[in-house]
């Protein structure tokens, strides 16, 4: 599969068919992409009905990144709904093309999901966000110079990160702060000057994944909830340099708390 072959929506439909067949679940209601630090949440959401290695589903790749699992799970929720949990995100920096980046949300939509929960590990620009703090994404700035949309597809991104869903999240934890997510291409972290630029532009969170996925999810007609786990202060905000190992460790120690938070939010969706 290359960037120019076929139709991305057709590929997503094929992926959804494989998921339906192998899981025995005809339609899912809610989909979640679990980023760094959020992986354990899947177990608390409900009962896992099926687990499929991502690379056995059309258009997905196994991740190969430490801290990112590569499973597509179907989970039955207590309210009688089904959640699709995608543990295999393709990042823009992997250079597999923006279609590969959008594939998980397009597949989620093709399985019937109307709500897309996008989670990530990210850097924080607000000093009061200690590593391990979960925050809601209120809006984004896309600095990838790319879009998952092809051709003259004009999509409104007002209220991209649903105010209704953020309200539900705050009904679970009234202390949840929110901020504007700035997506850089990565995979390098930012320079301190780039973090200052993001801050000046109105950004509060820096990451490498969610903005492009959210655009594709909106195109697919889904309502979006975005959650970042601040695993590190962005470069230059903290005096210490960033390391991927520390990012993973911060995620691991926050995991029980944010997993419970996410499960409680999903139960109300
Ligand atoms: I975890 O500081 C994580 N992901 N761009 N910057 C960017 N992505 C991140 C960061 C960060 N931390």
mmCIF file of C-alpha atoms and ligand atoms in Angstrom:
data_model
loop_
_atom_site.group_PDB
_atom_site.id
_atom_site.type_symbol
_atom_site.label_atom_id
_atom_site.label_comp_id
_atom_site.label_asym_id
_atom_site.label_seq_id
_atom_site.Cartn_x
_atom_site.Cartn_y
_atom_site.Cartn_z
ATOM 1 C CA UNK A 1 0.000 0.000 0.000
ATOM 2 C CA UNK A 2 1.484 3.294 -0.983
ATOM 3 C CA UNK A 3 0.156 6.792 -0.592
ATOM 4 C CA UNK A 4 -1.261 6.878 -4.101
ATOM 5 C CA UNK A 5 -2.911 3.438 -4.196
ATOM 6 C CA UNK A 6 -6.613 2.924 -3.664
ATOM 7 C CA UNK A 7 -9.039 4.850 -1.548
ATOM 8 C CA UNK A 8 -8.371 5.448 2.160
ATOM 9 C CA UNK A 9 -12.050 5.085 3.073
ATOM 10 C CA UNK A 10 -12.261 1.769 1.243
ATOM 11 C CA UNK A 11 -9.209 0.535 3.167
ATOM 12 C CA UNK A 12 -10.821 1.667 6.437
ATOM 13 C CA UNK A 13 -13.984 -0.223 5.483
ATOM 14 C CA UNK A 14 -11.953 -3.358 4.848
ATOM 15 C CA UNK A 15 -10.232 -2.953 8.223
ATOM 16 C CA UNK A 16 -13.614 -2.512 9.931
ATOM 17 C CA UNK A 17 -14.888 -5.688 8.246
ATOM 18 C CA UNK A 18 -11.927 -7.673 9.556
ATOM 19 C CA UNK A 19 -12.491 -6.249 13.050
ATOM 20 C CA UNK A 20 -16.225 -7.091 12.935
ATOM 21 C CA UNK A 21 -15.535 -10.622 11.744
ATOM 22 C CA UNK A 22 -12.757 -11.407 14.194
ATOM 23 C CA UNK A 23 -14.355 -9.734 17.217
ATOM 24 C CA UNK A 24 -17.910 -10.842 16.496
ATOM 25 C CA UNK A 25 -19.023 -7.272 17.227
ATOM 26 C CA UNK A 26 -20.941 -5.757 14.332
ATOM 27 C CA UNK A 27 -20.696 -2.142 15.412
ATOM 28 C CA UNK A 28 -18.684 -0.243 17.950
ATOM 29 C CA UNK A 29 -19.958 2.925 19.603
ATOM 30 C CA UNK A 30 -16.876 4.624 21.004
ATOM 31 C CA UNK A 31 -13.287 4.412 19.830
ATOM 32 C CA UNK A 32 -10.140 5.242 21.744
ATOM 33 C CA UNK A 33 -6.567 5.690 20.665
ATOM 34 C CA UNK A 34 -4.328 5.131 23.652
ATOM 35 C CA UNK A 35 -1.036 7.000 23.532
ATOM 36 C CA UNK A 36 2.001 6.928 25.860
ATOM 37 C CA UNK A 37 0.932 6.436 29.437
ATOM 38 C CA UNK A 38 -2.680 5.534 28.625
ATOM 39 C CA UNK A 39 -2.267 1.883 27.575
ATOM 40 C CA UNK A 40 -3.417 0.347 30.855
ATOM 41 C CA UNK A 41 -6.757 2.155 30.693
ATOM 42 C CA UNK A 42 -8.071 -0.487 28.291
ATOM 43 C CA UNK A 43 -8.267 -3.066 31.077
ATOM 44 C CA UNK A 44 -10.439 -0.843 33.255
ATOM 45 C CA UNK A 45 -12.952 0.119 30.579
ATOM 46 C CA UNK A 46 -14.841 -3.142 30.619
ATOM 47 C CA UNK A 47 -14.565 -6.711 29.466
ATOM 48 C CA UNK A 48 -12.187 -7.378 26.591
ATOM 49 C CA UNK A 49 -14.078 -9.368 23.961
ATOM 50 C CA UNK A 50 -11.316 -9.623 21.399
ATOM 51 C CA UNK A 51 -7.718 -8.636 20.752
ATOM 52 C CA UNK A 52 -6.285 -8.513 17.260
ATOM 53 C CA UNK A 53 -2.621 -7.780 16.498
ATOM 54 C CA UNK A 54 -2.711 -4.543 14.539
ATOM 55 C CA UNK A 55 -0.627 -5.837 11.672
ATOM 56 C CA UNK A 56 -3.331 -8.443 10.940
ATOM 57 C CA UNK A 57 -5.828 -5.691 10.130
ATOM 58 C CA UNK A 58 -5.631 -4.042 6.676
ATOM 59 C CA UNK A 59 -3.724 -0.752 6.681
ATOM 60 C CA UNK A 60 -2.279 -1.076 10.199
ATOM 61 C CA UNK A 61 1.357 -1.523 11.116
ATOM 62 C CA UNK A 62 2.840 -2.946 14.306
ATOM 63 C CA UNK A 63 4.363 -0.019 16.157
ATOM 64 C CA UNK A 64 7.845 -1.046 17.253
ATOM 65 C CA UNK A 65 7.981 1.946 19.611
ATOM 66 C CA UNK A 66 8.617 1.159 23.300
ATOM 67 C CA UNK A 67 5.544 2.153 25.313
ATOM 68 C CA UNK A 68 3.140 1.730 22.402
ATOM 69 C CA UNK A 69 1.263 -1.576 22.187
ATOM 70 C CA UNK A 70 0.108 -2.919 18.874
ATOM 71 C CA UNK A 71 -3.327 -4.395 19.592
ATOM 72 C CA UNK A 72 -6.802 -3.569 18.402
ATOM 73 C CA UNK A 73 -9.216 -4.478 21.161
ATOM 74 C CA UNK A 74 -12.979 -4.699 21.392
ATOM 75 C CA UNK A 75 -14.306 -4.054 24.865
ATOM 76 C CA UNK A 76 -17.853 -4.349 26.124
ATOM 77 C CA UNK A 77 -18.727 -1.431 28.391
ATOM 78 C CA UNK A 78 -20.996 -1.499 31.421
ATOM 79 C CA UNK A 79 -23.635 0.676 29.723
ATOM 80 C CA UNK A 80 -24.071 -1.987 27.009
ATOM 81 C CA UNK A 81 -21.945 -0.212 24.418
ATOM 82 C CA UNK A 82 -18.808 -1.429 22.722
ATOM 83 C CA UNK A 83 -15.482 0.357 22.624
ATOM 84 C CA UNK A 84 -12.791 -0.132 20.035
ATOM 85 C CA UNK A 85 -9.351 0.474 21.498
ATOM 86 C CA UNK A 86 -6.606 1.150 19.010
ATOM 87 C CA UNK A 87 -3.198 0.611 20.556
ATOM 88 C CA UNK A 88 -1.425 1.075 17.254
ATOM 89 C CA UNK A 89 -1.028 4.674 16.216
ATOM 90 C CA UNK A 90 0.997 5.629 13.154
ATOM 91 C CA UNK A 91 2.776 8.914 13.736
ATOM 92 C CA UNK A 92 3.342 11.496 11.046
ATOM 93 C CA UNK A 93 7.097 11.325 11.724
ATOM 94 C CA UNK A 94 7.173 7.677 10.629
ATOM 95 C CA UNK A 95 6.901 8.938 7.049
ATOM 96 C CA UNK A 96 4.281 6.366 6.064
ATOM 97 C CA UNK A 97 2.130 9.189 4.756
ATOM 98 C CA UNK A 98 -0.757 11.068 6.281
ATOM 99 C CA UNK A 99 -3.216 8.392 5.094
ATOM 100 C CA UNK A 100 -1.519 5.924 7.438
ATOM 101 C CA UNK A 101 -1.843 8.486 10.249
ATOM 102 C CA UNK A 102 -5.585 8.899 9.624
ATOM 103 C CA UNK A 103 -6.284 5.205 9.104
ATOM 104 C CA UNK A 104 -7.040 4.352 12.736
ATOM 105 C CA UNK A 105 -9.720 7.029 13.093
ATOM 106 C CA UNK A 106 -11.188 6.240 9.679
ATOM 107 C CA UNK A 107 -11.361 2.593 10.681
ATOM 108 C CA UNK A 108 -12.964 3.565 13.989
ATOM 109 C CA UNK A 109 -15.631 5.519 12.109
ATOM 110 C CA UNK A 110 -16.148 2.592 9.734
ATOM 111 C CA UNK A 111 -16.810 0.288 12.720
ATOM 112 C CA UNK A 112 -19.680 2.615 13.642
ATOM 113 C CA UNK A 113 -18.017 4.680 16.353
ATOM 114 C CA UNK A 114 -19.488 8.158 16.741
ATOM 115 C CA UNK A 115 -17.146 9.292 19.518
ATOM 116 C CA UNK A 116 -13.366 9.304 19.109
ATOM 117 C CA UNK A 117 -11.283 9.588 22.252
ATOM 118 C CA UNK A 118 -7.745 10.618 21.334
ATOM 119 C CA UNK A 119 -5.132 10.362 24.064
ATOM 120 C CA UNK A 120 -1.434 11.086 24.010
ATOM 121 C CA UNK A 121 1.635 11.695 26.073
ATOM 122 C CA UNK A 122 2.823 15.244 25.571
ATOM 123 C CA UNK A 123 4.986 18.055 26.846
ATOM 124 C CA UNK A 124 3.494 20.790 28.999
ATOM 125 C CA UNK A 125 4.086 24.496 28.565
ATOM 126 C CA UNK A 126 2.202 25.533 31.720
ATOM 127 C CA UNK A 127 4.655 25.291 34.600
ATOM 128 C CA UNK A 128 1.987 24.255 37.073
ATOM 129 C CA UNK A 129 1.455 20.982 35.150
ATOM 130 C CA UNK A 130 3.719 18.526 36.938
ATOM 131 C CA UNK A 131 4.675 15.377 34.983
ATOM 132 C CA UNK A 132 1.770 12.953 35.367
ATOM 133 C CA UNK A 133 -0.967 15.595 34.992
ATOM 134 C CA UNK A 134 -3.830 14.739 32.591
ATOM 135 C CA UNK A 135 -5.295 17.698 30.684
ATOM 136 C CA UNK A 136 -8.145 18.141 28.231
ATOM 137 C CA UNK A 137 -7.375 19.382 24.745
ATOM 138 C CA UNK A 138 -9.530 22.424 24.008
ATOM 139 C CA UNK A 139 -8.209 23.214 20.525
ATOM 140 C CA UNK A 140 -5.105 22.695 18.441
ATOM 141 C CA UNK A 141 -2.488 24.361 16.269
ATOM 142 C CA UNK A 142 -1.281 22.100 13.487
ATOM 143 C CA UNK A 143 2.386 22.807 12.722
ATOM 144 C CA UNK A 144 2.920 19.747 10.535
ATOM 145 C CA UNK A 145 2.186 21.654 7.318
ATOM 146 C CA UNK A 146 0.028 18.684 6.385
ATOM 147 C CA UNK A 147 -3.606 17.593 6.434
ATOM 148 C CA UNK A 148 -5.294 14.205 6.278
ATOM 149 C CA UNK A 149 -7.881 15.716 3.936
ATOM 150 C CA UNK A 150 -7.398 15.232 0.241
ATOM 151 C CA UNK A 151 -8.521 17.565 -2.489
ATOM 152 C CA UNK A 152 -10.953 20.432 -1.949
ATOM 153 C CA UNK A 153 -12.395 19.039 1.274
ATOM 154 C CA UNK A 154 -13.338 22.069 3.350
ATOM 155 C CA UNK A 155 -14.092 20.948 6.887
ATOM 156 C CA UNK A 156 -15.100 23.271 9.722
ATOM 157 C CA UNK A 157 -12.898 22.814 12.789
ATOM 158 C CA UNK A 158 -14.813 25.071 15.169
ATOM 159 C CA UNK A 159 -15.376 23.141 18.427
ATOM 160 C CA UNK A 160 -13.215 20.323 17.037
ATOM 161 C CA UNK A 161 -12.653 19.081 20.586
ATOM 162 C CA UNK A 162 -16.261 18.835 21.687
ATOM 163 C CA UNK A 163 -17.249 21.184 24.520
ATOM 164 C CA UNK A 164 -19.979 18.678 25.412
ATOM 165 C CA UNK A 165 -17.471 15.860 25.900
ATOM 166 C CA UNK A 166 -15.074 18.100 27.835
ATOM 167 C CA UNK A 167 -17.954 18.923 30.151
ATOM 168 C CA UNK A 168 -18.607 15.217 30.709
ATOM 169 C CA UNK A 169 -14.904 14.715 31.501
ATOM 170 C CA UNK A 170 -15.044 17.549 34.030
ATOM 171 C CA UNK A 171 -18.097 16.004 35.642
ATOM 172 C CA UNK A 172 -15.762 13.111 36.535
ATOM 173 C CA UNK A 173 -12.831 15.304 37.606
ATOM 174 C CA UNK A 174 -13.695 18.959 38.123
ATOM 175 C CA UNK A 175 -9.988 19.740 38.500
ATOM 176 C CA UNK A 176 -9.123 18.811 34.907
ATOM 177 C CA UNK A 177 -7.372 21.721 33.243
ATOM 178 C CA UNK A 178 -7.414 22.228 29.479
ATOM 179 C CA UNK A 179 -5.157 23.659 26.841
ATOM 180 C CA UNK A 180 -4.323 24.156 23.198
ATOM 181 C CA UNK A 181 -2.364 21.252 21.702
ATOM 182 C CA UNK A 182 0.391 22.161 19.274
ATOM 183 C CA UNK A 183 1.404 19.357 16.954
ATOM 184 C CA UNK A 184 4.983 19.400 15.741
ATOM 185 C CA UNK A 185 6.276 16.880 13.225
ATOM 186 C CA UNK A 186 8.891 15.348 15.554
ATOM 187 C CA UNK A 187 10.359 12.881 16.231
ATOM 188 C CA UNK A 188 12.835 15.224 17.894
ATOM 189 C CA UNK A 189 11.435 17.193 20.788
ATOM 190 C CA UNK A 190 11.299 20.961 20.394
ATOM 191 C CA UNK A 191 14.060 23.408 21.002
ATOM 192 C CA UNK A 192 13.368 25.858 23.840
ATOM 193 C CA UNK A 193 12.905 28.561 21.161
ATOM 194 C CA UNK A 194 10.237 26.467 19.432
ATOM 195 C CA UNK A 195 8.461 25.954 22.736
ATOM 196 C CA UNK A 196 8.480 29.742 23.271
ATOM 197 C CA UNK A 197 7.032 30.142 19.766
ATOM 198 C CA UNK A 198 4.270 27.655 20.566
ATOM 199 C CA UNK A 199 3.553 29.513 23.802
ATOM 200 C CA UNK A 200 3.413 32.881 22.025
ATOM 201 C CA UNK A 201 1.004 31.398 19.483
ATOM 202 C CA UNK A 202 -1.362 30.422 22.269
ATOM 203 C CA UNK A 203 -0.261 26.817 22.787
ATOM 204 C CA UNK A 204 -0.096 24.979 26.104
ATOM 205 C CA UNK A 205 0.705 21.378 25.112
ATOM 206 C CA UNK A 206 3.290 20.113 22.610
ATOM 207 C CA UNK A 207 2.956 16.744 20.916
ATOM 208 C CA UNK A 208 3.417 14.729 17.767
ATOM 209 C CA UNK A 209 0.132 12.965 17.059
ATOM 210 C CA UNK A 210 -3.328 14.188 17.803
ATOM 211 C CA UNK A 211 -4.113 17.191 15.600
ATOM 212 C CA UNK A 212 -3.994 15.312 12.293
ATOM 213 C CA UNK A 213 -6.079 12.465 13.753
ATOM 214 C CA UNK A 214 -8.665 14.895 15.105
ATOM 215 C CA UNK A 215 -9.075 16.505 11.681
ATOM 216 C CA UNK A 216 -9.651 13.074 10.109
ATOM 217 C CA UNK A 217 -12.103 12.170 12.884
ATOM 218 C CA UNK A 218 -14.066 15.358 12.275
ATOM 219 C CA UNK A 219 -14.138 14.658 8.539
ATOM 220 C CA UNK A 220 -15.534 11.211 9.405
ATOM 221 C CA UNK A 221 -18.278 12.917 11.424
ATOM 222 C CA UNK A 222 -17.172 11.831 14.879
ATOM 223 C CA UNK A 223 -17.334 13.836 18.092
ATOM 224 C CA UNK A 224 -13.864 14.163 19.598
ATOM 225 C CA UNK A 225 -12.510 14.067 23.121
ATOM 226 C CA UNK A 226 -8.796 14.825 23.410
ATOM 227 C CA UNK A 227 -6.742 14.090 26.514
ATOM 228 C CA UNK A 228 -3.031 14.661 27.014
ATOM 229 C CA UNK A 229 -0.960 13.176 29.755
ATOM 230 C CA UNK A 230 1.739 15.725 30.490
ATOM 231 C CA UNK A 231 4.735 13.433 30.901
ATOM 232 C CA UNK A 232 7.329 16.194 30.829
ATOM 233 C CA UNK A 233 7.574 19.938 30.863
ATOM 234 C CA UNK A 234 8.350 21.126 27.334
ATOM 235 C CA UNK A 235 11.980 21.917 26.511
ATOM 236 C CA UNK A 236 13.246 25.026 28.256
ATOM 237 C CA UNK A 237 10.209 25.239 30.559
ATOM 238 C CA UNK A 238 12.018 22.833 32.859
ATOM 239 C CA UNK A 239 15.777 23.244 33.425
ATOM 240 C CA UNK A 240 16.299 19.511 32.720
ATOM 241 C CA UNK A 241 16.755 18.009 29.240
ATOM 242 C CA UNK A 242 14.091 15.533 28.067
ATOM 243 C CA UNK A 243 14.654 11.806 27.725
ATOM 244 C CA UNK A 244 12.320 9.220 26.206
ATOM 245 C CA UNK A 245 13.044 6.972 29.205
ATOM 246 C CA UNK A 246 11.822 9.647 31.649
ATOM 247 C CA UNK A 247 8.757 10.233 29.510
ATOM 248 C CA UNK A 248 7.900 6.515 29.687
ATOM 249 C CA UNK A 249 8.559 6.445 33.440
ATOM 250 C CA UNK A 250 6.320 9.456 34.119
ATOM 251 C CA UNK A 251 3.632 7.730 32.079
ATOM 252 C CA UNK A 252 4.008 4.526 34.039
ATOM 253 C CA UNK A 253 3.668 6.176 37.414
ATOM 254 C CA UNK A 254 0.605 8.175 36.327
ATOM 255 C CA UNK A 255 -0.970 5.175 34.636
ATOM 256 C CA UNK A 256 -3.185 3.857 37.460
ATOM 257 C CA UNK A 257 -4.666 7.315 38.131
ATOM 258 C CA UNK A 258 -5.310 8.311 34.532
ATOM 259 C CA UNK A 259 -6.568 4.840 33.588
ATOM 260 C CA UNK A 260 -9.235 5.092 36.266
ATOM 261 C CA UNK A 261 -10.063 8.636 35.169
ATOM 262 C CA UNK A 262 -10.456 7.577 31.549
ATOM 263 C CA UNK A 263 -12.585 4.546 32.437
ATOM 264 C CA UNK A 264 -14.893 6.769 34.492
ATOM 265 C CA UNK A 265 -15.198 9.263 31.661
ATOM 266 C CA UNK A 266 -15.914 6.559 29.067
ATOM 267 C CA UNK A 267 -18.618 5.094 31.310
ATOM 268 C CA UNK A 268 -20.456 8.425 30.982
ATOM 269 C CA UNK A 269 -20.166 8.788 27.215
HETATM 270 I I1 LIG B 1 5.527 12.182 25.774
HETATM 271 O O1 LIG B 1 7.852 17.554 24.908
HETATM 272 C C1 LIG B 1 5.974 13.784 24.742
HETATM 273 N N1 LIG B 1 5.634 13.899 23.477
HETATM 274 N N2 LIG B 1 6.435 17.440 20.573
HETATM 275 N N3 LIG B 1 7.158 17.500 22.770
HETATM 276 C C2 LIG B 1 6.536 16.852 21.753
HETATM 277 N N4 LIG B 1 6.005 15.652 21.888
HETATM 278 C C3 LIG B 1 6.087 15.087 23.090
HETATM 279 C C4 LIG B 1 6.719 15.679 24.171
HETATM 280 C C5 LIG B 1 7.277 16.959 24.001
HETATM 281 N N5 LIG B 1 6.633 14.841 25.208
#
